[in-house]
mmCIF file of C-alpha atoms in Angstrom:
data_model
loop_
_atom_site.group_PDB
_atom_site.id
_atom_site.type_symbol
_atom_site.label_atom_id
_atom_site.label_comp_id
_atom_site.label_asym_id
_atom_site.label_seq_id
_atom_site.Cartn_x
_atom_site.Cartn_y
_atom_site.Cartn_z
ATOM 1 C CA MET Y 23 72.569 -25.540 88.074
ATOM 2 C CA ILE Y 24 70.553 -23.572 90.591
ATOM 3 C CA SER Y 25 72.549 -20.455 89.779
ATOM 4 C CA PHE Y 26 71.868 -21.034 86.093
ATOM 5 C CA VAL Y 27 68.091 -21.205 86.637
ATOM 6 C CA ARG Y 28 68.267 -18.141 88.859
ATOM 7 C CA PHE Y 29 70.211 -16.410 86.117
ATOM 8 C CA ILE Y 30 67.530 -17.131 83.491
ATOM 9 C CA LEU Y 31 64.762 -15.967 85.816
ATOM 10 C CA LEU Y 32 66.684 -12.770 86.483
ATOM 11 C CA VAL Y 33 67.136 -12.035 82.792
ATOM 12 C CA LEU Y 34 63.425 -12.649 82.178
ATOM 13 C CA PHE Y 35 62.554 -10.390 85.090
ATOM 14 C CA LEU Y 36 64.971 -7.659 84.077
ATOM 15 C CA SER Y 37 64.205 -7.644 80.360
ATOM 16 C CA SER Y 38 60.449 -7.040 80.548
ATOM 17 C CA PRO Y 39 60.568 -3.546 82.097
ATOM 18 C CA PHE Y 40 62.866 -2.309 79.321
ATOM 19 C CA LEU Y 41 60.362 -3.266 76.661
ATOM 20 C CA LEU Y 42 57.416 -1.934 78.681
ATOM 21 C CA LYS Y 43 59.192 1.340 79.337
ATOM 22 C CA ALA Y 44 59.848 1.801 75.632
ATOM 23 C CA GLN Y 45 56.120 1.447 74.917
ATOM 24 C CA VAL Y 46 55.057 3.849 77.654
ATOM 25 C CA VAL Y 47 57.381 6.538 76.309
ATOM 26 C CA ASP Y 48 55.832 6.112 72.843
ATOM 27 C CA GLN Y 49 52.362 6.620 74.244
ATOM 28 C CA GLU Y 50 53.142 9.674 76.314
ATOM 29 C CA VAL Y 51 54.776 11.719 73.596
ATOM 30 C CA HIS Y 52 52.158 12.493 70.977
ATOM 31 C CA ARG Y 53 53.840 13.301 67.715
ATOM 32 C CA VAL Y 54 52.007 13.555 64.448
ATOM 33 C CA VAL Y 55 52.926 14.502 60.919
ATOM 34 C CA PHE Y 56 49.872 16.072 59.282
ATOM 35 C CA GLN Y 57 49.808 16.092 55.469
ATOM 36 C CA VAL Y 58 47.828 18.802 53.669
ATOM 37 C CA THR Y 59 47.375 18.556 49.893
ATOM 38 C CA LYS Y 60 44.298 20.687 49.211
ATOM 39 C CA GLY Y 61 44.108 24.451 49.004
ATOM 40 C CA GLU Y 62 40.557 25.762 48.568
ATOM 41 C CA ALA Y 63 39.389 28.222 51.238
ATOM 42 C CA ALA Y 64 37.219 25.519 52.861
ATOM 43 C CA ASP Y 65 40.179 23.111 52.917
ATOM 44 C CA GLN Y 66 42.342 25.732 54.617
ATOM 45 C CA GLU Y 67 39.685 26.436 57.253
ATOM 46 C CA GLN Y 68 39.246 22.710 57.831
ATOM 47 C CA ALA Y 69 42.978 22.130 58.296
ATOM 48 C CA VAL Y 70 43.258 24.916 60.889
ATOM 49 C CA GLY Y 71 40.139 23.653 62.672
ATOM 50 C CA GLN Y 72 41.469 20.090 62.787
ATOM 51 C CA LEU Y 73 44.846 21.218 64.140
ATOM 52 C CA ASN Y 74 43.076 23.136 66.910
ATOM 53 C CA ASN Y 75 40.997 20.055 67.695
ATOM 54 C CA ILE Y 76 44.131 17.931 68.030
ATOM 55 C CA LEU Y 77 45.699 20.447 70.440
ATOM 56 C CA LYS Y 78 42.486 20.628 72.480
ATOM 57 C CA ALA Y 79 42.445 16.846 72.921
ATOM 58 C CA LEU Y 80 46.226 16.397 73.210
ATOM 59 C CA PRO Y 81 47.648 19.716 74.511
ATOM 60 C CA ASN Y 82 51.204 18.374 74.565
ATOM 61 C CA ALA Y 83 51.112 17.058 70.992
ATOM 62 C CA GLU Y 84 54.060 17.830 68.745
ATOM 63 C CA ILE Y 85 52.609 18.511 65.307
ATOM 64 C CA GLU Y 86 54.424 18.992 62.017
ATOM 65 C CA VAL Y 87 52.171 20.125 59.187
ATOM 66 C CA ILE Y 88 53.490 19.332 55.707
ATOM 67 C CA CYS Y 89 51.946 21.387 52.907
ATOM 68 C CA HIS Y 90 52.612 20.420 49.304
ATOM 69 C CA GLY Y 91 50.991 20.477 45.885
ATOM 70 C CA LYS Y 92 47.791 22.505 45.950
ATOM 71 C CA ALA Y 93 48.218 23.223 49.670
ATOM 72 C CA LEU Y 94 51.195 25.572 49.258
ATOM 73 C CA PRO Y 95 49.008 28.761 49.247
ATOM 74 C CA LEU Y 96 48.018 27.953 52.861
ATOM 75 C CA LEU Y 97 51.541 29.036 53.859
ATOM 76 C CA LEU Y 98 52.082 31.959 51.486
ATOM 77 C CA GLU Y 99 52.053 35.383 53.181
ATOM 78 C CA ALA Y 100 50.192 36.985 50.255
ATOM 79 C CA GLU Y 101 47.734 34.160 49.559
ATOM 80 C CA SER Y 102 46.852 32.309 52.759
ATOM 81 C CA GLN Y 103 43.200 32.652 53.710
ATOM 82 C CA VAL Y 104 43.851 31.507 57.271
ATOM 83 C CA LYS Y 105 46.968 33.485 58.113
ATOM 84 C CA ASP Y 106 45.788 34.412 61.627
ATOM 85 C CA GLY Y 107 45.060 30.769 62.365
ATOM 86 C CA ILE Y 108 48.513 29.716 61.139
ATOM 87 C CA VAL Y 109 50.278 32.424 63.171
ATOM 88 C CA ASP Y 110 48.325 31.410 66.290
ATOM 89 C CA LEU Y 111 49.276 27.744 65.810
ATOM 90 C CA LEU Y 112 52.931 28.711 65.185
ATOM 91 C CA THR Y 113 53.027 30.537 68.531
ATOM 92 C CA ARG Y 114 51.666 27.388 70.178
ATOM 93 C CA GLY Y 115 54.561 25.320 68.821
ATOM 94 C CA VAL Y 116 53.029 23.746 65.716
ATOM 95 C CA VAL Y 117 55.625 23.401 62.956
ATOM 96 C CA PHE Y 118 54.517 24.282 59.413
ATOM 97 C CA ALA Y 119 56.700 23.102 56.539
ATOM 98 C CA ALA Y 120 56.400 23.868 52.831
ATOM 99 C CA CYS Y 121 57.699 21.399 50.242
ATOM 100 C CA GLU Y 122 60.673 22.766 48.276
ATOM 101 C CA ASN Y 123 59.725 20.661 45.223
ATOM 102 C CA THR Y 124 56.324 22.375 45.196
ATOM 103 C CA MET Y 125 57.878 25.811 45.795
ATOM 104 C CA ARG Y 126 60.174 25.437 42.779
ATOM 105 C CA ARG Y 127 57.251 24.510 40.536
ATOM 106 C CA ALA Y 128 55.228 27.456 41.912
ATOM 107 C CA LYS Y 129 58.233 29.818 41.658
ATOM 108 C CA ALA Y 130 57.805 30.698 45.338
ATOM 109 C CA SER Y 131 60.767 31.665 47.506
ATOM 110 C CA LYS Y 132 61.275 31.363 51.262
ATOM 111 C CA GLU Y 133 60.549 35.099 51.590
ATOM 112 C CA ASP Y 134 57.029 34.431 50.277
ATOM 113 C CA LEU Y 135 56.206 32.189 53.243
ATOM 114 C CA ILE Y 136 54.457 33.342 56.418
ATOM 115 C CA SER Y 137 57.187 34.219 58.918
ATOM 116 C CA GLY Y 138 58.164 31.170 60.992
ATOM 117 C CA VAL Y 139 57.227 28.595 58.347
ATOM 118 C CA ILE Y 140 60.085 26.233 57.474
ATOM 119 C CA THR Y 141 60.760 24.246 54.311
ATOM 120 C CA VAL Y 142 61.620 20.588 53.686
ATOM 121 C CA PRO Y 143 63.369 19.300 50.542
ATOM 122 C CA SER Y 144 60.594 16.751 49.827
ATOM 123 C CA ALA Y 145 57.189 16.595 51.505
ATOM 124 C CA LEU Y 146 56.826 12.853 50.984
ATOM 125 C CA ALA Y 147 60.357 12.042 52.155
ATOM 126 C CA GLU Y 148 59.703 14.082 55.313
ATOM 127 C CA ILE Y 149 56.482 12.130 55.971
ATOM 128 C CA ILE Y 150 58.377 8.845 55.568
ATOM 129 C CA LEU Y 151 61.238 9.929 57.858
ATOM 130 C CA LYS Y 152 58.846 11.112 60.560
ATOM 131 C CA GLN Y 153 56.940 7.813 60.536
ATOM 132 C CA GLU Y 154 60.254 5.956 60.806
ATOM 133 C CA GLN Y 155 60.918 8.007 63.943
ATOM 134 C CA GLY Y 156 57.611 6.856 65.444
ATOM 135 C CA TRP Y 157 55.390 9.799 64.506
ATOM 136 C CA ALA Y 158 51.741 9.088 63.723
ATOM 137 C CA TYR Y 159 50.513 10.097 60.256
ATOM 138 C CA ILE Y 160 47.266 11.795 59.367
ATOM 139 C CA LYS Y 161 46.245 12.851 55.908
ATOM 140 C CA ALA Y 162 44.014 15.921 56.149
ATOM 141 C CA GLY Y 163 40.988 16.628 53.989
ATOM 142 C CA ASN Y 164 37.908 14.730 52.920
ATOM 143 C CA MET M 14 76.279 -9.490 96.816
ATOM 144 C CA ILE M 15 78.849 -7.548 94.836
ATOM 145 C CA SER M 16 78.548 -10.014 91.983
ATOM 146 C CA PHE M 17 74.760 -9.578 92.064
ATOM 147 C CA VAL M 18 75.027 -5.781 91.722
ATOM 148 C CA ARG M 19 77.595 -6.192 88.981
ATOM 149 C CA PHE M 20 75.222 -8.574 87.265
ATOM 150 C CA ILE M 21 72.368 -6.054 87.265
ATOM 151 C CA LEU M 22 74.627 -3.298 85.990
ATOM 152 C CA LEU M 23 75.818 -5.585 83.242
ATOM 153 C CA VAL M 24 72.294 -6.430 82.129
ATOM 154 C CA LEU M 25 71.391 -2.736 82.107
ATOM 155 C CA PHE M 26 74.507 -1.976 80.117
ATOM 156 C CA LEU M 27 74.005 -4.813 77.673
ATOM 157 C CA SER M 28 70.290 -4.343 77.089
ATOM 158 C CA SER M 29 70.330 -0.709 75.948
ATOM 159 C CA PRO M 30 72.362 -1.184 72.756
ATOM 160 C CA PHE M 31 69.915 -3.833 71.504
ATOM 161 C CA LEU M 32 66.992 -1.427 71.731
ATOM 162 C CA LEU M 33 68.996 1.464 70.286
ATOM 163 C CA LYS M 34 70.262 -0.654 67.434
ATOM 164 C CA ALA M 35 66.725 -1.722 66.526
ATOM 165 C CA GLN M 36 65.731 1.945 66.160
ATOM 166 C CA VAL M 37 68.736 2.877 64.057
ATOM 167 C CA VAL M 38 67.983 0.050 61.624
ATOM 168 C CA ASP M 39 64.390 1.354 61.247
ATOM 169 C CA GLN M 40 65.654 4.795 60.332
ATOM 170 C CA GLU M 41 68.232 3.707 57.806
ATOM 171 C CA VAL M 42 65.985 1.474 55.739
ATOM 172 C CA HIS M 43 63.340 3.629 54.075
ATOM 173 C CA ARG M 44 60.336 1.527 53.220
ATOM 174 C CA VAL M 45 57.017 2.955 52.201
ATOM 175 C CA VAL M 46 53.725 1.542 51.040
ATOM 176 C CA PHE M 47 52.114 4.060 48.683
ATOM 177 C CA GLN M 48 48.345 3.757 48.197
ATOM 178 C CA VAL M 49 46.809 5.006 44.941
ATOM 179 C CA THR M 50 43.010 5.144 44.640
ATOM 180 C CA LYS M 51 42.419 7.677 41.857
ATOM 181 C CA GLY M 52 42.709 7.134 38.128
ATOM 182 C CA GLU M 53 42.232 10.310 36.089
ATOM 183 C CA ALA M 54 45.128 11.237 33.777
ATOM 184 C CA ALA M 55 46.205 14.016 36.166
ATOM 185 C CA ASP M 56 46.128 11.581 39.107
ATOM 186 C CA GLN M 57 48.321 9.129 37.204
ATOM 187 C CA GLU M 58 50.828 11.847 36.318
ATOM 188 C CA GLN M 59 50.856 13.041 39.920
ATOM 189 C CA ALA M 60 51.493 9.542 41.295
ATOM 190 C CA VAL M 61 54.451 8.983 38.962
ATOM 191 C CA GLY M 62 55.822 12.447 39.778
ATOM 192 C CA GLN M 63 55.555 11.845 43.514
ATOM 193 C CA LEU M 64 57.273 8.461 43.266
ATOM 194 C CA ASN M 65 60.158 10.084 41.374
ATOM 195 C CA ASN M 66 60.359 12.771 44.053
ATOM 196 C CA ILE M 67 60.618 10.148 46.796
ATOM 197 C CA LEU M 68 63.446 8.369 44.949
ATOM 198 C CA LYS M 69 65.258 11.664 44.377
ATOM 199 C CA ALA M 70 65.175 12.458 48.107
ATOM 200 C CA LEU M 71 65.673 8.882 49.328
ATOM 201 C CA PRO M 72 67.510 6.985 46.560
ATOM 202 C CA ASN M 73 67.627 3.792 48.602
ATOM 203 C CA ALA M 74 63.915 3.777 49.425
ATOM 204 C CA GLU M 75 61.998 0.541 48.997
ATOM 205 C CA ILE M 76 58.603 1.503 47.610
ATOM 206 C CA GLU M 77 55.535 -0.667 47.116
ATOM 207 C CA VAL M 78 52.748 1.039 45.203
ATOM 208 C CA ILE M 79 49.294 -0.427 45.820
ATOM 209 C CA CYS M 80 46.699 0.432 43.165
ATOM 210 C CA HIS M 81 43.050 -0.385 43.810
ATOM 211 C CA GLY M 82 39.582 0.875 43.012
ATOM 212 C CA LYS M 83 39.692 3.606 40.389
ATOM 213 C CA ALA M 84 43.503 3.410 40.239
ATOM 214 C CA LEU M 85 43.630 0.012 38.509
ATOM 215 C CA PRO M 86 43.908 1.552 34.967
ATOM 216 C CA LEU M 87 47.290 2.997 36.008
ATOM 217 C CA LEU M 88 48.667 -0.537 35.782
ATOM 218 C CA LEU M 89 46.764 -1.857 32.748
ATOM 219 C CA GLU M 90 48.907 -2.313 29.619
ATOM 220 C CA ALA M 91 46.111 -1.061 27.348
ATOM 221 C CA GLU M 92 44.862 1.797 29.494
ATOM 222 C CA SER M 93 47.702 3.308 31.512
ATOM 223 C CA GLN M 94 48.435 6.904 30.561
ATOM 224 C CA VAL M 95 51.846 6.821 32.243
ATOM 225 C CA LYS M 96 53.170 3.480 31.043
ATOM 226 C CA ASP M 97 56.674 4.782 30.335
ATOM 227 C CA GLY M 98 56.852 6.261 33.822
ATOM 228 C CA ILE M 99 55.743 2.961 35.375
ATOM 229 C CA VAL M 100 58.244 0.930 33.348
ATOM 230 C CA ASP M 101 61.043 3.318 34.317
ATOM 231 C CA LEU M 102 60.133 3.047 38.022
ATOM 232 C CA LEU M 103 59.908 -0.763 37.737
ATOM 233 C CA THR M 104 63.469 -0.888 36.383
ATOM 234 C CA ARG M 105 64.564 1.195 39.375
ATOM 235 C CA GLY M 106 63.142 -1.360 41.820
ATOM 236 C CA VAL M 107 59.755 0.135 42.659
ATOM 237 C CA VAL M 108 57.146 -2.595 43.182
ATOM 238 C CA PHE M 109 53.709 -2.017 41.664
ATOM 239 C CA ALA M 110 50.852 -4.199 42.903
ATOM 240 C CA ALA M 111 47.276 -4.384 41.638
ATOM 241 C CA CYS M 112 44.464 -5.447 43.988
ATOM 242 C CA GLU M 113 42.916 -8.801 43.009
ATOM 243 C CA ASN M 114 39.548 -7.758 44.500
ATOM 244 C CA THR M 115 39.515 -4.765 42.141
ATOM 245 C CA MET M 116 40.697 -6.878 39.196
ATOM 246 C CA ARG M 117 37.827 -9.345 39.663
ATOM 247 C CA ARG M 118 35.279 -6.521 39.681
ATOM 248 C CA ALA M 119 36.909 -4.965 36.596
ATOM 249 C CA LYS M 120 37.193 -8.377 34.873
ATOM 250 C CA ALA M 121 40.910 -7.778 34.392
ATOM 251 C CA SER M 122 43.404 -10.645 34.305
ATOM 252 C CA LYS M 123 47.093 -10.739 35.152
ATOM 253 C CA GLU M 124 47.876 -10.701 31.415
ATOM 254 C CA ASP M 125 46.254 -7.268 31.204
ATOM 255 C CA LEU M 126 48.830 -5.749 33.565
ATOM 256 C CA ILE M 127 51.999 -3.979 32.481
ATOM 257 C CA SER M 128 54.787 -6.573 32.485
ATOM 258 C CA GLY M 129 56.470 -6.736 35.891
ATOM 259 C CA VAL M 130 53.441 -5.583 37.880
ATOM 260 C CA ILE M 131 52.440 -8.005 40.648
ATOM 261 C CA THR M 132 49.091 -8.583 42.340
ATOM 262 C CA VAL M 133 48.026 -8.797 45.979
ATOM 263 C CA PRO M 134 44.857 -10.552 47.203
ATOM 264 C CA SER M 135 43.620 -7.439 49.021
ATOM 265 C CA ALA M 136 45.019 -3.912 48.698
ATOM 266 C CA LEU M 137 43.947 -2.897 52.195
ATOM 267 C CA ALA M 138 45.231 -6.086 53.848
ATOM 268 C CA GLU M 139 48.593 -5.530 52.114
ATOM 269 C CA ILE M 140 48.747 -1.954 53.449
ATOM 270 C CA ILE M 141 48.024 -3.219 56.974
ATOM 271 C CA LEU M 142 50.637 -5.996 56.779
ATOM 272 C CA LYS M 143 53.307 -3.633 55.469
ATOM 273 C CA GLN M 144 52.691 -1.145 58.292
ATOM 274 C CA GLU M 145 52.929 -3.995 60.810
ATOM 275 C CA GLN M 146 56.353 -4.739 59.339
ATOM 276 C CA GLY M 147 57.439 -1.141 59.968
ATOM 277 C CA TRP M 148 56.785 0.374 56.536
ATOM 278 C CA ALA M 149 55.654 4.002 56.403
ATOM 279 C CA TYR M 150 52.295 4.668 54.739
ATOM 280 C CA ILE M 151 51.420 7.432 52.334
ATOM 281 C CA LYS M 152 48.074 7.902 50.682
ATOM 282 C CA ALA M 153 48.584 9.519 47.277
ATOM 283 C CA GLY M 154 46.366 12.148 45.698
ATOM 284 C CA ASN M 155 44.818 15.407 46.805
ATOM 285 C CA MET L 26 87.091 -14.630 82.670
ATOM 286 C CA ILE L 27 85.536 -17.642 80.991
ATOM 287 C CA SER L 28 82.387 -17.199 83.044
ATOM 288 C CA PHE L 29 82.252 -13.542 81.983
ATOM 289 C CA VAL L 30 82.408 -14.436 78.298
ATOM 290 C CA ARG L 31 79.811 -17.143 78.839
ATOM 291 C CA PHE L 32 77.678 -14.565 80.596
ATOM 292 C CA ILE L 33 77.824 -12.152 77.644
ATOM 293 C CA LEU L 34 77.011 -14.913 75.180
ATOM 294 C CA LEU L 35 74.069 -15.922 77.328
ATOM 295 C CA VAL L 36 72.682 -12.399 77.463
ATOM 296 C CA LEU L 37 73.066 -12.061 73.695
ATOM 297 C CA PHE L 38 71.356 -15.392 73.215
ATOM 298 C CA LEU L 39 68.570 -14.620 75.671
ATOM 299 C CA SER L 40 67.871 -11.069 74.544
ATOM 300 C CA SER L 41 67.213 -11.767 70.879
ATOM 301 C CA PRO L 42 64.074 -13.903 71.370
ATOM 302 C CA PHE L 43 62.436 -11.120 73.417
ATOM 303 C CA LEU L 44 62.814 -8.639 70.616
ATOM 304 C CA LEU L 45 61.820 -11.191 67.989
ATOM 305 C CA LYS L 46 58.810 -12.232 70.003
ATOM 306 C CA ALA L 47 57.653 -8.621 70.269
ATOM 307 C CA GLN L 48 57.760 -8.326 66.478
ATOM 308 C CA VAL L 49 55.940 -11.589 65.888
ATOM 309 C CA VAL L 50 53.126 -10.481 68.213
ATOM 310 C CA ASP L 51 52.791 -7.252 66.196
ATOM 311 C CA GLN L 52 52.474 -9.191 62.991
ATOM 312 C CA GLU L 53 49.975 -11.718 64.239
ATOM 313 C CA VAL L 54 47.541 -9.255 65.721
ATOM 314 C CA HIS L 55 46.132 -7.203 62.861
ATOM 315 C CA ARG L 56 44.809 -3.940 64.201
ATOM 316 C CA VAL L 57 43.784 -1.073 62.004
ATOM 317 C CA VAL L 58 42.209 2.302 62.577
ATOM 318 C CA PHE L 59 40.131 3.162 59.516
ATOM 319 C CA GLN L 60 39.347 6.853 58.987
ATOM 320 C CA VAL L 61 36.193 7.807 57.072
ATOM 321 C CA THR L 62 35.641 11.465 56.137
ATOM 322 C CA LYS L 63 33.210 11.300 53.223
ATOM 323 C CA GLY L 64 29.480 10.761 53.354
ATOM 324 C CA GLU L 65 27.869 10.429 49.933
ATOM 325 C CA ALA L 66 25.923 7.201 49.321
ATOM 326 C CA ALA L 67 28.738 5.850 47.118
ATOM 327 C CA ASP L 68 31.304 6.661 49.827
ATOM 328 C CA GLN L 69 29.247 4.806 52.431
ATOM 329 C CA GLU L 70 28.908 1.738 50.182
ATOM 330 C CA GLN L 71 32.640 1.841 49.455
ATOM 331 C CA ALA L 72 33.548 2.010 53.164
ATOM 332 C CA VAL L 73 31.374 -1.000 54.017
ATOM 333 C CA GLY L 74 32.751 -2.923 51.025
ATOM 334 C CA GLN L 75 36.355 -2.172 52.016
ATOM 335 C CA LEU L 76 35.755 -3.244 55.627
ATOM 336 C CA ASN L 77 34.312 -6.543 54.394
ATOM 337 C CA ASN L 78 37.343 -6.996 52.139
ATOM 338 C CA ILE L 79 39.707 -6.488 55.083
ATOM 339 C CA LEU L 80 37.840 -9.085 57.156
ATOM 340 C CA LYS L 81 37.844 -11.550 54.256
ATOM 341 C CA ALA L 82 41.637 -11.261 53.918
ATOM 342 C CA LEU L 83 42.386 -10.947 57.646
ATOM 343 C CA PRO L 84 39.501 -12.637 59.513
ATOM 344 C CA ASN L 85 41.091 -11.954 62.896
ATOM 345 C CA ALA L 86 41.637 -8.230 62.249
ATOM 346 C CA GLU L 87 40.622 -5.787 64.966
ATOM 347 C CA ILE L 88 39.162 -2.783 63.170
ATOM 348 C CA GLU L 89 38.158 0.573 64.620
ATOM 349 C CA VAL L 90 36.314 2.792 62.155
ATOM 350 C CA ILE L 91 36.479 6.511 62.961
ATOM 351 C CA CYS L 92 33.802 8.632 61.286
ATOM 352 C CA HIS L 93 34.070 12.398 61.421
ATOM 353 C CA GLY L 94 33.202 15.475 59.400
ATOM 354 C CA LYS L 95 31.011 14.591 56.447
ATOM 355 C CA ALA L 96 31.089 10.899 57.389
ATOM 356 C CA LEU L 97 28.928 11.249 60.512
ATOM 357 C CA PRO L 98 25.663 10.348 58.643
ATOM 358 C CA LEU L 99 27.134 6.870 58.032
ATOM 359 C CA LEU L 100 26.508 6.168 61.732
ATOM 360 C CA LEU L 101 23.196 7.990 62.254
ATOM 361 C CA GLU L 102 20.201 5.686 62.756
ATOM 362 C CA ALA L 103 17.912 7.976 60.719
ATOM 363 C CA GLU L 104 20.342 8.850 57.924
ATOM 364 C CA SER L 105 22.761 5.973 57.279
ATOM 365 C CA GLN L 106 22.357 4.483 53.828
ATOM 366 C CA VAL L 107 24.245 1.326 54.791
ATOM 367 C CA LYS L 108 22.696 0.556 58.160
ATOM 368 C CA ASP L 109 22.422 -3.191 57.505
ATOM 369 C CA GLY L 110 26.072 -3.317 56.534
ATOM 370 C CA ILE L 111 27.092 -1.449 59.703
ATOM 371 C CA VAL L 112 24.986 -3.702 61.941
ATOM 372 C CA ASP L 113 26.471 -6.798 60.298
ATOM 373 C CA LEU L 114 30.021 -5.498 60.822
ATOM 374 C CA LEU L 115 29.202 -4.583 64.451
ATOM 375 C CA THR L 116 28.094 -8.168 65.126
ATOM 376 C CA ARG L 117 31.421 -9.339 63.674
ATOM 377 C CA GLY L 118 33.369 -7.234 66.174
ATOM 378 C CA VAL L 119 34.170 -4.127 64.133
ATOM 379 C CA VAL L 120 34.122 -1.009 66.339
ATOM 380 C CA PHE L 121 32.469 2.105 64.892
ATOM 381 C CA ALA L 122 33.181 5.418 66.589
ATOM 382 C CA ALA L 123 31.667 8.834 65.906
ATOM 383 C CA CYS L 124 33.648 12.008 66.649
ATOM 384 C CA GLU L 125 32.108 14.070 69.484
ATOM 385 C CA ASN L 126 33.481 17.305 67.972
ATOM 386 C CA THR L 127 31.579 16.534 64.775
ATOM 387 C CA MET L 128 28.442 15.500 66.702
ATOM 388 C CA ARG L 129 28.361 18.820 68.576
ATOM 389 C CA ARG L 130 28.596 20.775 65.323
ATOM 390 C CA ALA L 131 25.863 18.598 63.767
ATOM 391 C CA LYS L 132 23.725 18.809 66.939
ATOM 392 C CA ALA L 133 23.587 15.000 67.038
ATOM 393 C CA SER L 134 23.274 13.107 70.315
ATOM 394 C CA LYS L 135 24.369 9.584 71.259
ATOM 395 C CA GLU L 136 20.731 8.472 70.933
ATOM 396 C CA ASP L 137 20.887 9.374 67.233
ATOM 397 C CA LEU L 138 23.610 6.788 66.568
ATOM 398 C CA ILE L 139 23.012 3.257 65.348
ATOM 399 C CA SER L 140 22.847 1.029 68.430
ATOM 400 C CA GLY L 141 26.311 -0.245 69.345
ATOM 401 C CA VAL L 142 28.226 2.671 67.842
ATOM 402 C CA ILE L 143 30.553 4.372 70.342
ATOM 403 C CA THR L 144 31.905 7.925 70.435
ATOM 404 C CA VAL L 145 35.401 9.358 70.869
ATOM 405 C CA PRO L 146 36.154 12.897 72.081
ATOM 406 C CA SER L 147 38.289 13.693 69.019
ATOM 407 C CA ALA L 148 38.555 11.626 65.835
ATOM 408 C CA LEU L 149 42.072 12.807 65.053
ATOM 409 C CA ALA L 150 43.353 12.314 68.610
ATOM 410 C CA GLU L 151 41.951 8.767 68.545
ATOM 411 C CA ILE L 152 43.760 8.056 65.260
ATOM 412 C CA ILE L 153 47.026 9.339 66.768
ATOM 413 C CA LEU L 154 46.636 7.300 69.974
ATOM 414 C CA LYS L 155 45.864 4.122 68.063
ATOM 415 C CA GLN L 156 48.938 4.503 65.855
ATOM 416 C CA GLU L 157 51.055 5.059 68.980
ATOM 417 C CA GLN L 158 49.729 1.722 70.218
ATOM 418 C CA GLY L 159 50.914 0.026 67.028
ATOM 419 C CA TRP L 160 47.703 0.062 65.002
ATOM 420 C CA ALA L 161 47.985 0.446 61.244
ATOM 421 C CA TYR L 162 46.212 3.451 59.709
ATOM 422 C CA ILE L 163 44.155 3.543 56.547
ATOM 423 C CA LYS L 164 42.348 6.553 55.218
ATOM 424 C CA ALA L 165 39.247 5.432 53.339
ATOM 425 C CA GLY L 166 37.919 6.986 50.148
ATOM 426 C CA ASN L 167 39.353 7.945 46.782
#
């Protein structure tokens, strides 16, 4: 009987750190999927400014920026109004992804994207999958 | 002493799969609460298009669409401009829910909703509860 | 051998309640970070109305409202158009936080804020950190 009680106490004692450790890991790795849906010049400037603000506050943040709908031009070599800002963020490890559904509708090809930008089959599916993997979600814009 | 060490190793060994398994389950079940707050014709078309895109990319996704504020007309039998799209998504298992707070303000009753649409007491409370249960969150619109 | 099997069954039996309990705690504590980015009078009224709706549905909800960009005026003593609503929500435990990045750009100081409003270094970083800690996320506005 004593060994049984000791056994229960041991399991209680040993189980708690596993759960705590899992939480600490979540808090140390900052991962965020950042959805951009607007494409006016002011929206593009705002998105780049906000991404820089995140990296200033959380220098080790992993950021994936998903551009779809009206936000596709942000990532187009010939149309982006913030190309320098995008290239700078790319060199600092920010991932930019264009939605392939949007690209088909806009008749844009991968060659039209700023070099280093990736594509995802579906912007919304990607946002769902990232949240399932524990990434925070922020929708950009006003 | 040997049995004590063996015991600790066993607990370590046995605990990890439980945590891992919990994560794998989260990733396999795709559940998303989709908030719609806009109601112009173009907004309604966009919402239906985006929901179809999610189902194309993630055919087994469980989707709950929460319409409140200006988005209530989307779900009203007499006013929806995308009724066929809603009915089609309903038959494919998508849940559409109207906010009862919004319905009271708009003097709409449950009979005014497209058949099969449910209601929730509070759109925002529903979005919070779903996220607590592990559902991803997407805010529709630009 | 029998004691080994009994041991495994015990660990299985004892581990499940820990995981279950962790989930139940998540569901009972309703915590939401509420992002406000718009600042017109109608937007301010809507934000206060939505916060009251959340508290009506979930009276024990912990709410942190993050105002940044165009939403800063909501929290400025001299400019807020819903000051009474903010003060009432503050007395009911809602936390209102202004973004210090936004305040610098607007040349606003902490003395300009409605009494009781706090600040955070970066609105977006705060939203990420809260989600990492298990808070639900809602973006206000249409």
